[in-house]
Coordinates of C-alpha atoms and ligand atoms in Angstrom, one line a residue:
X253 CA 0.0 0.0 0.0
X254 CA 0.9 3.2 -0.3
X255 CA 2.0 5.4 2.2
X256 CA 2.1 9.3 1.5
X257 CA 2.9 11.4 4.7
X258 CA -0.7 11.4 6.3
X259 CA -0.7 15.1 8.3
X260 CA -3.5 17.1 8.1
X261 CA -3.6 20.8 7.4
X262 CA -2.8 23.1 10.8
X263 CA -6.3 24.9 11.6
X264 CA -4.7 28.0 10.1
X265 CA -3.1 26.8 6.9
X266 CA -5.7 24.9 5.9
X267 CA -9.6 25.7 4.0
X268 CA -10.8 27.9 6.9
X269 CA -7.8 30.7 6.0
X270 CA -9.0 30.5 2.5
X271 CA -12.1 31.2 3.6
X272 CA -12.0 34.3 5.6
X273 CA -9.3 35.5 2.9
X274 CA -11.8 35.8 0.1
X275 CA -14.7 36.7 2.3
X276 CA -13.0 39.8 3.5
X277 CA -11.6 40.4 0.0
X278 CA -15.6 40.5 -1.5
X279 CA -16.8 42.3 1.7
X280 CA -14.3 45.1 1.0
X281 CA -15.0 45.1 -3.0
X282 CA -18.7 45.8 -2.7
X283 CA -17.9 48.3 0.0
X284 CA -15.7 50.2 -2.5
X285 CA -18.9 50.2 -5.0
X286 CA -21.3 50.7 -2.1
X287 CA -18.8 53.4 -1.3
X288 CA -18.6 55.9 -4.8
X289 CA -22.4 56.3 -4.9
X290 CA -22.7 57.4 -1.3
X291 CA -19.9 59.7 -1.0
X292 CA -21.8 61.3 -3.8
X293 CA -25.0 61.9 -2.3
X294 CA -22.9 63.0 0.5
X295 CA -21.6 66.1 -1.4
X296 CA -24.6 66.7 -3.3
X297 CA -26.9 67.2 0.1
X298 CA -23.7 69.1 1.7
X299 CA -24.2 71.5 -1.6
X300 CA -27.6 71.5 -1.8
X301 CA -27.5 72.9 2.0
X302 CA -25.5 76.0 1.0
X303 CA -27.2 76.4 -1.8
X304 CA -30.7 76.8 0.2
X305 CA -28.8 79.7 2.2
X306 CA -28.6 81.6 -1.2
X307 CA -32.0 81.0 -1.8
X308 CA -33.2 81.9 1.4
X309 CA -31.0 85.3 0.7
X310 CA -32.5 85.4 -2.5
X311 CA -35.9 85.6 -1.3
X312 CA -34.8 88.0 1.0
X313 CA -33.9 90.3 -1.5
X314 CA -36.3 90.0 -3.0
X315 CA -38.9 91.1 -0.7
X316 CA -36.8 94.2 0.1
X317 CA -37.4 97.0 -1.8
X318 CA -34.1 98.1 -1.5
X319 CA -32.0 95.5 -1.6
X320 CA -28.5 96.9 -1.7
X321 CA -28.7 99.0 1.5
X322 CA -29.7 96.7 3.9
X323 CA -27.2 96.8 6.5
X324 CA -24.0 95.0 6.3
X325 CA -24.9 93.3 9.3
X326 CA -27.5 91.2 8.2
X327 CA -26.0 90.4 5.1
X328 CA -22.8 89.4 6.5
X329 CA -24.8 86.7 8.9
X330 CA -26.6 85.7 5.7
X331 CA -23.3 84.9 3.9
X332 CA -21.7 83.6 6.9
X333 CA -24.0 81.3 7.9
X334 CA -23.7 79.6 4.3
X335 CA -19.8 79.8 4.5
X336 CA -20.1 81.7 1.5
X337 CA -17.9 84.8 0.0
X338 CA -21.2 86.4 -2.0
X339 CA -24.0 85.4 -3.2
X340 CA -26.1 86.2 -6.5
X341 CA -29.5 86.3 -7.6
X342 CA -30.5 86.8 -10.9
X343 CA -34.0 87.0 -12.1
X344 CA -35.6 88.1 -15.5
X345 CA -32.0 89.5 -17.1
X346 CA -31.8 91.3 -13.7
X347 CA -28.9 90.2 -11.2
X348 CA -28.5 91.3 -7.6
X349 CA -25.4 90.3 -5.2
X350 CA -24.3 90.5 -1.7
X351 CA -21.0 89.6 -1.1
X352 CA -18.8 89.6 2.5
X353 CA -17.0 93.0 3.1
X354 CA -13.3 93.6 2.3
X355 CA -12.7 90.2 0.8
X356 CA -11.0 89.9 -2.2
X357 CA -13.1 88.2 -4.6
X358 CA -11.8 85.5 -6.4
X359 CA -11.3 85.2 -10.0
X360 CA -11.6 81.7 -10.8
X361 CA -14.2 79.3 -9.2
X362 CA -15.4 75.7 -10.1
X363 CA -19.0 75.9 -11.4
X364 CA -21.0 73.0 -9.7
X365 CA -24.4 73.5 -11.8
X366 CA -27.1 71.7 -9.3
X367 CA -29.4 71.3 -11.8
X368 CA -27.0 68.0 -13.3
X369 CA -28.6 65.5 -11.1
X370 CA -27.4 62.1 -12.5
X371 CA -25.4 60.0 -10.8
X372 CA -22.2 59.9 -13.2
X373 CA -22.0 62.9 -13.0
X374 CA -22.6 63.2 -9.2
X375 CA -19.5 60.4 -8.8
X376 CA -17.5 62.7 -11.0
X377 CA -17.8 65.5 -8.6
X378 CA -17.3 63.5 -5.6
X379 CA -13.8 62.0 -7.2
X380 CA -12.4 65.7 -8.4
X381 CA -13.5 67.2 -4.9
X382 CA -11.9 64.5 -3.2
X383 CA -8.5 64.9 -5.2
X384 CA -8.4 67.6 -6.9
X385 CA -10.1 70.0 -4.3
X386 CA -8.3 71.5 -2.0
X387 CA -7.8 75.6 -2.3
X388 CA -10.2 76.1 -4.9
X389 CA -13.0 78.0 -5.1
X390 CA -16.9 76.7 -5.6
X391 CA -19.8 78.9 -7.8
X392 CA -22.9 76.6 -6.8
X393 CA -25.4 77.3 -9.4
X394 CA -29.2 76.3 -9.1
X395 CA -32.7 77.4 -8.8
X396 CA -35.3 78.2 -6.9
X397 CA -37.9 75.0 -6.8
X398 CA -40.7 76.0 -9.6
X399 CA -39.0 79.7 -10.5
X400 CA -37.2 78.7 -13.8
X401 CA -35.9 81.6 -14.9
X402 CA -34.3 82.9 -11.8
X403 CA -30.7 81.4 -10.5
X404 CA -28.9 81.3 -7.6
X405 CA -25.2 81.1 -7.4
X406 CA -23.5 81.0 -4.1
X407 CA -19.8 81.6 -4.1
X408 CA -17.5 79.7 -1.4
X409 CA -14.1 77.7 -0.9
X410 CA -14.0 73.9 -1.4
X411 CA -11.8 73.4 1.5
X412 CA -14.8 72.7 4.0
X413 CA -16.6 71.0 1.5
X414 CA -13.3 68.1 0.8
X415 CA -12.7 68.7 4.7
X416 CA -16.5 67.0 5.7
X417 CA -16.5 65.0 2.6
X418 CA -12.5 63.1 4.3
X419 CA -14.5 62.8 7.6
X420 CA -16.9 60.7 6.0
X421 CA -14.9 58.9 3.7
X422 CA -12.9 58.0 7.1
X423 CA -16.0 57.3 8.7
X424 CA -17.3 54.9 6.2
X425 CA -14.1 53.4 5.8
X426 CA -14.3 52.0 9.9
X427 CA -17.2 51.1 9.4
X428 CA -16.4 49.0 6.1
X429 CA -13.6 46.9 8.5
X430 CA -15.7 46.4 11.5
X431 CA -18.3 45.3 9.0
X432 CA -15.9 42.9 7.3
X433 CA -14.3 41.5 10.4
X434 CA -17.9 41.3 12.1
X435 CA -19.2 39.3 9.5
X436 CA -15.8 37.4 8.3
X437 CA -16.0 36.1 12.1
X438 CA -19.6 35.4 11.8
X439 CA -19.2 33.3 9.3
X440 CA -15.4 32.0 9.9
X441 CA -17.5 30.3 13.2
X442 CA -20.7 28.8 11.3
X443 CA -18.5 27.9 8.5
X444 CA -15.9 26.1 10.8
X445 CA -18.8 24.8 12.8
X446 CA -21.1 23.6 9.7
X447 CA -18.1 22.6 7.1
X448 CA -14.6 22.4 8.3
X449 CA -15.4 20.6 11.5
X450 CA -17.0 17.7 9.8
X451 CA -14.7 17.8 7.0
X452 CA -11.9 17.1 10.0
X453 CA -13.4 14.7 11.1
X454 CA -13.8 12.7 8.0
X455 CA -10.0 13.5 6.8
X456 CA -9.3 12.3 10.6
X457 CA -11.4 9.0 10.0
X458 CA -9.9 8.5 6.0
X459 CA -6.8 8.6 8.2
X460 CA -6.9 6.5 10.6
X461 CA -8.9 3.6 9.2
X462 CA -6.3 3.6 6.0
X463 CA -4.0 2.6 8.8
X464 CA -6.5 -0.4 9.8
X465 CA -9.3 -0.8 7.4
X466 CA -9.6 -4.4 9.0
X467 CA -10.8 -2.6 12.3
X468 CA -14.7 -2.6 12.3
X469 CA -14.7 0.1 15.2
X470 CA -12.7 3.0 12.8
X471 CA -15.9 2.9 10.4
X472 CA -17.1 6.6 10.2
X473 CA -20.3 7.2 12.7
X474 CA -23.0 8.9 10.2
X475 CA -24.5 11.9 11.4
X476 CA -28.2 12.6 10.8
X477 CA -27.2 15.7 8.5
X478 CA -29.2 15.6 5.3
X479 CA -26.4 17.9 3.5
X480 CA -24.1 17.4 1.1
X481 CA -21.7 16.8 4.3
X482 CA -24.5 14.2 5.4
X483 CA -24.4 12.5 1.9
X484 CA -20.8 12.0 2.3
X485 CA -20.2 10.7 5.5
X486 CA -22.8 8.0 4.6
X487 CA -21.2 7.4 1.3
X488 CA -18.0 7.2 3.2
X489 CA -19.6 5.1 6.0
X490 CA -20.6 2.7 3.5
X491 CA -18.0 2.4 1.6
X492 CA -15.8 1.5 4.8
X493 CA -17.9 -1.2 5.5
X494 CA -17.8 -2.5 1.8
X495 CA -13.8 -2.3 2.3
X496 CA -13.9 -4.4 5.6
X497 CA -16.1 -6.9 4.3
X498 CA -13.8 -6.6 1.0
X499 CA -10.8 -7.5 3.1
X500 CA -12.5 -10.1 5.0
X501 CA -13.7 -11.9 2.0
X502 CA -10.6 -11.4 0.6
X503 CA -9.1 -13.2 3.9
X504 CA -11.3 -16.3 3.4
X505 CA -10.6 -16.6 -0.5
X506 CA -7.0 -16.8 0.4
X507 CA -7.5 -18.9 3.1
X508 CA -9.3 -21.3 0.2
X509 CA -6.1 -20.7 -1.9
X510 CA -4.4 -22.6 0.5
X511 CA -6.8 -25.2 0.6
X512 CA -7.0 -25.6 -3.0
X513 CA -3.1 -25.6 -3.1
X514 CA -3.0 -28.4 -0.5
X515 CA -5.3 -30.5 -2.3
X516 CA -3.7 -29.8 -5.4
X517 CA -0.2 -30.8 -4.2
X518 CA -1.9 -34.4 -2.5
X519 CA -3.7 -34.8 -5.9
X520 CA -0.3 -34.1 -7.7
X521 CA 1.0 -37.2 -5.2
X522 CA -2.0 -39.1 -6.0
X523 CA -1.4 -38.3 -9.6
X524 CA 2.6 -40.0 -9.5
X525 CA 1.2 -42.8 -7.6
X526 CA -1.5 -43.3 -10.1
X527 CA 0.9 -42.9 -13.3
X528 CA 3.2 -45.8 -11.6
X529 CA 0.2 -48.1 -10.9
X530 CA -1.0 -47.9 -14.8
X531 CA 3.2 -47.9 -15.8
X532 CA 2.5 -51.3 -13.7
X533 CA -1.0 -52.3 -15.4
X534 CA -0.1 -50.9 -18.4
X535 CA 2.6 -54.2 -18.4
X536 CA -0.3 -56.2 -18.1
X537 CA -1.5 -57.9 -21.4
X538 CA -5.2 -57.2 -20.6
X539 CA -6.2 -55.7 -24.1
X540 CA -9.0 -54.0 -22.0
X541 CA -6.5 -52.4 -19.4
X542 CA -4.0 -51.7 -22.1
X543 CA -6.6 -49.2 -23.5
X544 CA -8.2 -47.7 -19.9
X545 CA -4.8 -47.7 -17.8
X546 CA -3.5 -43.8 -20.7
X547 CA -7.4 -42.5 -20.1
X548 CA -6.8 -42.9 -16.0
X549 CA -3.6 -41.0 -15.9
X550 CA -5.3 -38.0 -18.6
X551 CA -8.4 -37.7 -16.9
X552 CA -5.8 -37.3 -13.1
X553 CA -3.9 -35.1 -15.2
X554 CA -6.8 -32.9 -16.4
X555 CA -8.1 -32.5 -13.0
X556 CA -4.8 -31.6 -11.7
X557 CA -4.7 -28.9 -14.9
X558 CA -7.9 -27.3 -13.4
X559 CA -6.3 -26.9 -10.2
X560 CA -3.4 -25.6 -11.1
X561 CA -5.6 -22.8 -13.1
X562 CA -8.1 -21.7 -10.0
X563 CA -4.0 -21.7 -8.0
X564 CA -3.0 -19.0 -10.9
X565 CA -6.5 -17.4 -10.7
X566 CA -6.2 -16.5 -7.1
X567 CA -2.5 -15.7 -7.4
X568 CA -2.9 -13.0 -10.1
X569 CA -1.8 -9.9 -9.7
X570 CA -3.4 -8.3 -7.3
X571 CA -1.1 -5.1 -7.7
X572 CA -1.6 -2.2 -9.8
X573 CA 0.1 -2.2 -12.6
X574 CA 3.5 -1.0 -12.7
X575 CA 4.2 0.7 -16.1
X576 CA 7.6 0.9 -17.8
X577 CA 8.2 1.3 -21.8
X578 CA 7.3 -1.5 -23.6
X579 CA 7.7 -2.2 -27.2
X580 CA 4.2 -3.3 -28.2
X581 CA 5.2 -5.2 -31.5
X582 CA 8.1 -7.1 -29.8
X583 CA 5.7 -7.5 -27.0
X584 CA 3.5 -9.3 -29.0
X585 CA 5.9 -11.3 -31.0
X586 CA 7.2 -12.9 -27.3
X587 CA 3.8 -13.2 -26.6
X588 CA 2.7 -15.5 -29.7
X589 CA 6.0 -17.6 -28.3
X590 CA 4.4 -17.6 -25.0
X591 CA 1.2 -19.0 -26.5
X592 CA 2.8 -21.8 -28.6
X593 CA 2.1 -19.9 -31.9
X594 CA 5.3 -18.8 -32.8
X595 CA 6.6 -21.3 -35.6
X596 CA 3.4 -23.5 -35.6
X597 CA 3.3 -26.4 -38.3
X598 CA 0.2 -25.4 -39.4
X599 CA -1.2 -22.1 -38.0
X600 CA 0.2 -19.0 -39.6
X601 CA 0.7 -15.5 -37.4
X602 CA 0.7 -12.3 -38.7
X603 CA 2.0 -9.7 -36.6
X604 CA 0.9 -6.0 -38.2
X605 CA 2.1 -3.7 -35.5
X606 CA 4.5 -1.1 -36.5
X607 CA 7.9 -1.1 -35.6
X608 CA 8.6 1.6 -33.7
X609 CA 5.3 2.0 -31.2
X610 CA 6.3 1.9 -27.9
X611 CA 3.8 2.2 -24.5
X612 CA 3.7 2.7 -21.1
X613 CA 2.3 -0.6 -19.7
X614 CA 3.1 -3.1 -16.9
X615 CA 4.5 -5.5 -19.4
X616 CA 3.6 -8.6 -17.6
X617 CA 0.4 -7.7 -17.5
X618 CA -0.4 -6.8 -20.6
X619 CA 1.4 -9.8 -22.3
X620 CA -0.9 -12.5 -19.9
X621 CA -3.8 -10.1 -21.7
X622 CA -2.1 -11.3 -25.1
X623 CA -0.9 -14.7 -24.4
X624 CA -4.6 -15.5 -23.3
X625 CA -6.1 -14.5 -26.3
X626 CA -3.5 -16.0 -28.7
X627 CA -3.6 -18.9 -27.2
X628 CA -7.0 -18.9 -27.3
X629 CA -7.3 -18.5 -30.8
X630 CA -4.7 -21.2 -31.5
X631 CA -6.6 -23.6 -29.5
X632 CA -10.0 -22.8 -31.7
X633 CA -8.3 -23.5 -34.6
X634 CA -6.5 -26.8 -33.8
X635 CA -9.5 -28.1 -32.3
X636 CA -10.7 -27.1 -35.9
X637 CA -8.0 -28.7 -37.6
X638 CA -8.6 -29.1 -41.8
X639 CA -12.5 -27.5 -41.6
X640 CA -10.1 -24.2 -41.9
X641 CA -8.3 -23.2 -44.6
X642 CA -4.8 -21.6 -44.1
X643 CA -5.5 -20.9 -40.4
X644 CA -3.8 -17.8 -39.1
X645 CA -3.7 -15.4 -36.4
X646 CA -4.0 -11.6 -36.9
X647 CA -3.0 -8.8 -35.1
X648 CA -4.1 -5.4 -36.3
X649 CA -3.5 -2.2 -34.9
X650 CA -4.8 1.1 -35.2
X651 CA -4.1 4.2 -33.3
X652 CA -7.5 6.7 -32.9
X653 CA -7.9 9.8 -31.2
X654 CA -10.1 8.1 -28.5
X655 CA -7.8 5.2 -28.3
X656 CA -5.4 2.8 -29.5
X657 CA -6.9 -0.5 -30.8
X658 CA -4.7 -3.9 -30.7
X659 CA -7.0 -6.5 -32.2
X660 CA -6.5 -10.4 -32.3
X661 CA -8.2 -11.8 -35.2
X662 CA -8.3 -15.5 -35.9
X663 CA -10.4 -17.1 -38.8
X664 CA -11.0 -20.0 -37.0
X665 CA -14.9 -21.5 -35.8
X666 CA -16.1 -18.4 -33.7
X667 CA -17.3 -18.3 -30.5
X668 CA -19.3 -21.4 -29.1
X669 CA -22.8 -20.1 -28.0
X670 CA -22.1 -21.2 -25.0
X671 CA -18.6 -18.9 -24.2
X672 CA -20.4 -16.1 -25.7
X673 CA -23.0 -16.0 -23.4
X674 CA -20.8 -16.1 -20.5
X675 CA -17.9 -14.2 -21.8
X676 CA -15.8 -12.5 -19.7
X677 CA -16.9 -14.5 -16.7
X678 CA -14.6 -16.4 -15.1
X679 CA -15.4 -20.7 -14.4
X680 CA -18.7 -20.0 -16.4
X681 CA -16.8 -18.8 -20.3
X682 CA -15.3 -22.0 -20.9
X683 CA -16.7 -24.0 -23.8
X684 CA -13.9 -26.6 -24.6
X685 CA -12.9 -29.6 -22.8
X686 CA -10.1 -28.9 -20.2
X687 CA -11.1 -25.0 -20.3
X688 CA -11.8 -23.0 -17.5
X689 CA -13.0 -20.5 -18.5
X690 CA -10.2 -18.3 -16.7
X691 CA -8.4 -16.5 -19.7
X692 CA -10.6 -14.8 -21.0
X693 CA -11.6 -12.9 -17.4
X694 CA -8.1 -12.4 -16.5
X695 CA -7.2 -10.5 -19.3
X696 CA -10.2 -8.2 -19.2
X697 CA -9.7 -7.9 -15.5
X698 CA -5.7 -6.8 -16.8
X699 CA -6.9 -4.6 -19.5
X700 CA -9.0 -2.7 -17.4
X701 CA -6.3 -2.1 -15.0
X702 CA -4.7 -0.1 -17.3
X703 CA -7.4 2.3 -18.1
X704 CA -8.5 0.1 -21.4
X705 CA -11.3 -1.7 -22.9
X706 CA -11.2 -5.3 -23.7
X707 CA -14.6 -6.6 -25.8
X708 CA -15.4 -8.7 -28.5
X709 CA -16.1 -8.1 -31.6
X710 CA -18.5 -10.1 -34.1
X711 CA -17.4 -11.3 -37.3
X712 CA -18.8 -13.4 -39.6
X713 CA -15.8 -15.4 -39.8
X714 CA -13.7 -16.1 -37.1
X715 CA -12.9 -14.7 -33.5
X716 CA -11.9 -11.4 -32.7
X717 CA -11.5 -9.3 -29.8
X718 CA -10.2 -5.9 -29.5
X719 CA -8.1 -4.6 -26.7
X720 CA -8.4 -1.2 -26.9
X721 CA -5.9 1.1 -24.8
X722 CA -6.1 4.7 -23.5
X723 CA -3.6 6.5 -26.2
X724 CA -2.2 8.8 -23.1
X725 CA -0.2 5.5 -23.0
X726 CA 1.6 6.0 -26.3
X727 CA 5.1 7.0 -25.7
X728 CA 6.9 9.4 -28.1
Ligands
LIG292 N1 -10.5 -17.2 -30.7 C1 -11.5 -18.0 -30.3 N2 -12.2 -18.8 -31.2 C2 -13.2 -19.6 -30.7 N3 -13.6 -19.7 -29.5 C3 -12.9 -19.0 -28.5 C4 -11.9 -18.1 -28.9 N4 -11.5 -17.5 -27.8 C5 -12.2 -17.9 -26.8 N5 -13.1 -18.8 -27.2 C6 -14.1 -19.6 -26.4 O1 -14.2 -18.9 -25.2 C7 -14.1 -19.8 -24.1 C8 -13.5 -19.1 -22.9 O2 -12.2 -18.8 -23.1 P1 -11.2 -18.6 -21.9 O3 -11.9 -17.6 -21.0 O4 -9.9 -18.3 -22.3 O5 -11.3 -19.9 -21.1 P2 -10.6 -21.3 -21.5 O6 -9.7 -21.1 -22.6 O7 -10.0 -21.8 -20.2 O8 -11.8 -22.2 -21.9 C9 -13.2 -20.9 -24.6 O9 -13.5 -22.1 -24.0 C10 -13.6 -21.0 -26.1 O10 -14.7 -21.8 -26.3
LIG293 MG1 -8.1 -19.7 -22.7

């Protein structure tokens, strides 16, 4: 098995950092685009205040006769009160001001026109009086509500204006971090509570029962959470349990190995005794025995065959496969050697794999996958004998974008009813005498270990099957 270093993550290097990382990233964002709008309305109602000094002035003027004596006094308090230098009303191509004695007036001032009410704009103003403002100087221009055609303007520094508008971008700012840390905790607690915990505790458990899966007592506890969380701890539950009966099962099969082996080896001894004792009756000049005595010994030696088989069945790799380069055409040229096809009398072999494709396979694997179905076909078509003409074996190959195919073709009999409705299924496939109905099972047990495909294919003549590969195997 194996072993990785099993540590889990430290509370604060693991998910929950990640967590309260990109909730207080988000939290700030949307504050930033909470933030523009706001600070806008912020300076528009801060002008709109001054502004309504002017008109208040305005109306003042208005209703006095005459306007440009009143005395300084009350016009000073007018224009103080609004922070303002002057002020100006103009109505019907007429204009009247009152402005704050022995200041200079200024020549240059920032027209803020009231009247532009949408909120571009309104962010606009915000930005330049934020950093651009400073020292300059402000005409705010508007109207009386429902008196069109006359205008106030009310002229006054920006410096108060950017002063207030700081405070509250400070203000706002606090508030944005106590906000995000408020709710960052919030949720750091229900999310540790509601995900992380469990998750730890399931990690924990993977843990500790991969260190004894044949301990019953480390099977995960299933909480009564109908969450995703809930789903997985059952899945996780269950599949533990599959695992443990797995192993015991797997515990008991071997345990049969052995038992098989045992009476494999006394049927081996039986087997020698037996061969002597017809050697001995053989001698005998009993016609009748003469002709039993060769049947004894086969039939003792077929049963020992079987044996040996189910042995090799259990004994099969149970290890992953453990891929190295392998050249598939020599591959396949040892493996018709392996399955007695390599200079056969009779049955021809035609190996049509290029030269120069190589894999990345466990090569004992994949040549049992071979060396079961050549042998396989060779055996169909001996058993055939002269019903075939020029009997050969074919391998094809053919290289896809889903997959590489290596086919084994023979033109022999076909598949017995029988094998092909148990195909692939081991002690049930066989359909010839001495079978049993192993090879065919192993190899696509083999072939799926490596990520492949192994299936038959129907022909009207002959046998063939196709063992198709994932081409992430081809090596360059
Ligand atoms: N190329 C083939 N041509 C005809 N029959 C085949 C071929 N390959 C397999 N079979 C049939 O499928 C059966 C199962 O094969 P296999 O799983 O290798 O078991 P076994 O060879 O031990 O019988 C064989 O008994 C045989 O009848
Ligand atoms: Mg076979």
């Amino acid at each position: 098995m194996a072993t990785q270093p099993r540590v889990m993550p430290g509370l604060f290097s693991g998910l929950s950092v990640k967590i309260i990382a990109t909730i207080i990233v988000v939290i700030l964002a949307v504050e930033v685009v909470i933030y523009l709008p706001s600070a806008a309305n912020f300076r528009q109602s801060w002008l709109t205040d001054r502004l309504r000094v002017g008109i208040v002035a305005a109306r003042v003027l208005d209703a006095v006769p005459d306007a440009m004596n009143l005395p300084r006094m009350i016009t000073d308090r007018l224009l103080n009160s609004a922070g303002a230098l002057a002020i100006v009303y103009r109505r019907e191509g007429q204009s009247q001001l009152i402005e704050l004695e022995n200041t200079p007036m200024p020549r240059e001032a920032v027209t803020i026109d009231m009247r532009v009410r949408d909120q571009a704009t309104l962010i606009m103003g915000a930005l330049d009086t934020l950093m651009l403002g400073g020292d300059r100087m402000l005409r705010i221009v508007g109207e009386e509500e429902g008196q069109e055609q006359s205008t106030v303007e009310v002229l006054m520094p920006e410096a108060p204006l950017r002063a207030d508008l700081l405070v509250y971008s400070r203000n706002l700012l606090v508030l944005a971090l106590i906000l995000a840390a408020f709710t960052s905790a919030v949720l750091y607690v229900f999310v540790s509570l509601i995900l992380i915990a469990p998750i730890r505790r399931l990690t924990g458990n993977m843990m500790s029962y991969r260190e004894a899966p044949e301990n019953a007592a480390l099977i995960v506890a299933p909480t009564l959470r109908r969450d995703e969380i809930g789903v997985m701890e059952r899945e996780l539950a269950s599949m533990e349990s599959d695992i443990f009966s797995m192993l015991r099962q797997r515990r008991h099969l071997a345990d049969l190995g052995l038992a098989v082996a045992k009476i494999n080896h006394d049927l081996r001894n039986t087997l020698t005794s037996a061969q002597l004792l017809s050697d001995q009756v053989a001698t005998l000049d009993d016609p009748k025995v003469q002709r039993l005595a060769p049947r004894l010994v086969q039939s003792i030696d077929k049963a020992i065959g079987f044996a040996q088989s189910v042995l090799d069945y259990g004994r099969q790799s149970v290890t992953p496969p453990r891929p190295v380069r392998v050249e598939l055409r020599v591959m396949l040229e040892d493996a018709a050697f392996d399955a007695g096809l390599a200079g056969h009398p009779t049955i021809g072999f035609a190996n049509n794999v290029p030269e120069n494709v190589a894999i990345s396979a466990d090569p004992d694997q994949l040549s049992r996958v071979f060396i079961n179905l050549i042998k396989n076909a060779r055996e169909a078509l001996e058993a055939a004998g002269a019903k075939v003409t020029a009997p050969v074996v074919d391998i094809g190959y053919a290289a896809a974008g889903d997959g590489l195919t290596i086919s084994v073709a023979d033109n022999g009999p076909g598949l017995p009813p029988r094998a092909r409705d148990n195909l692939f299924v081991a002690f049930e496939g066989s359909a010839r005498a001495g079978g049993t109905g192993l090879g065919l099972a192993i190899a696509r047990e083999l072939t799926e270990a490596h990520g492949g495909r192994l299936s038959f294919v129907d022909q009207p003549v002959g046998t063939r099957f196709d063992v198709v590969l994932p081409t992430a195997l081809l090596l360059g």
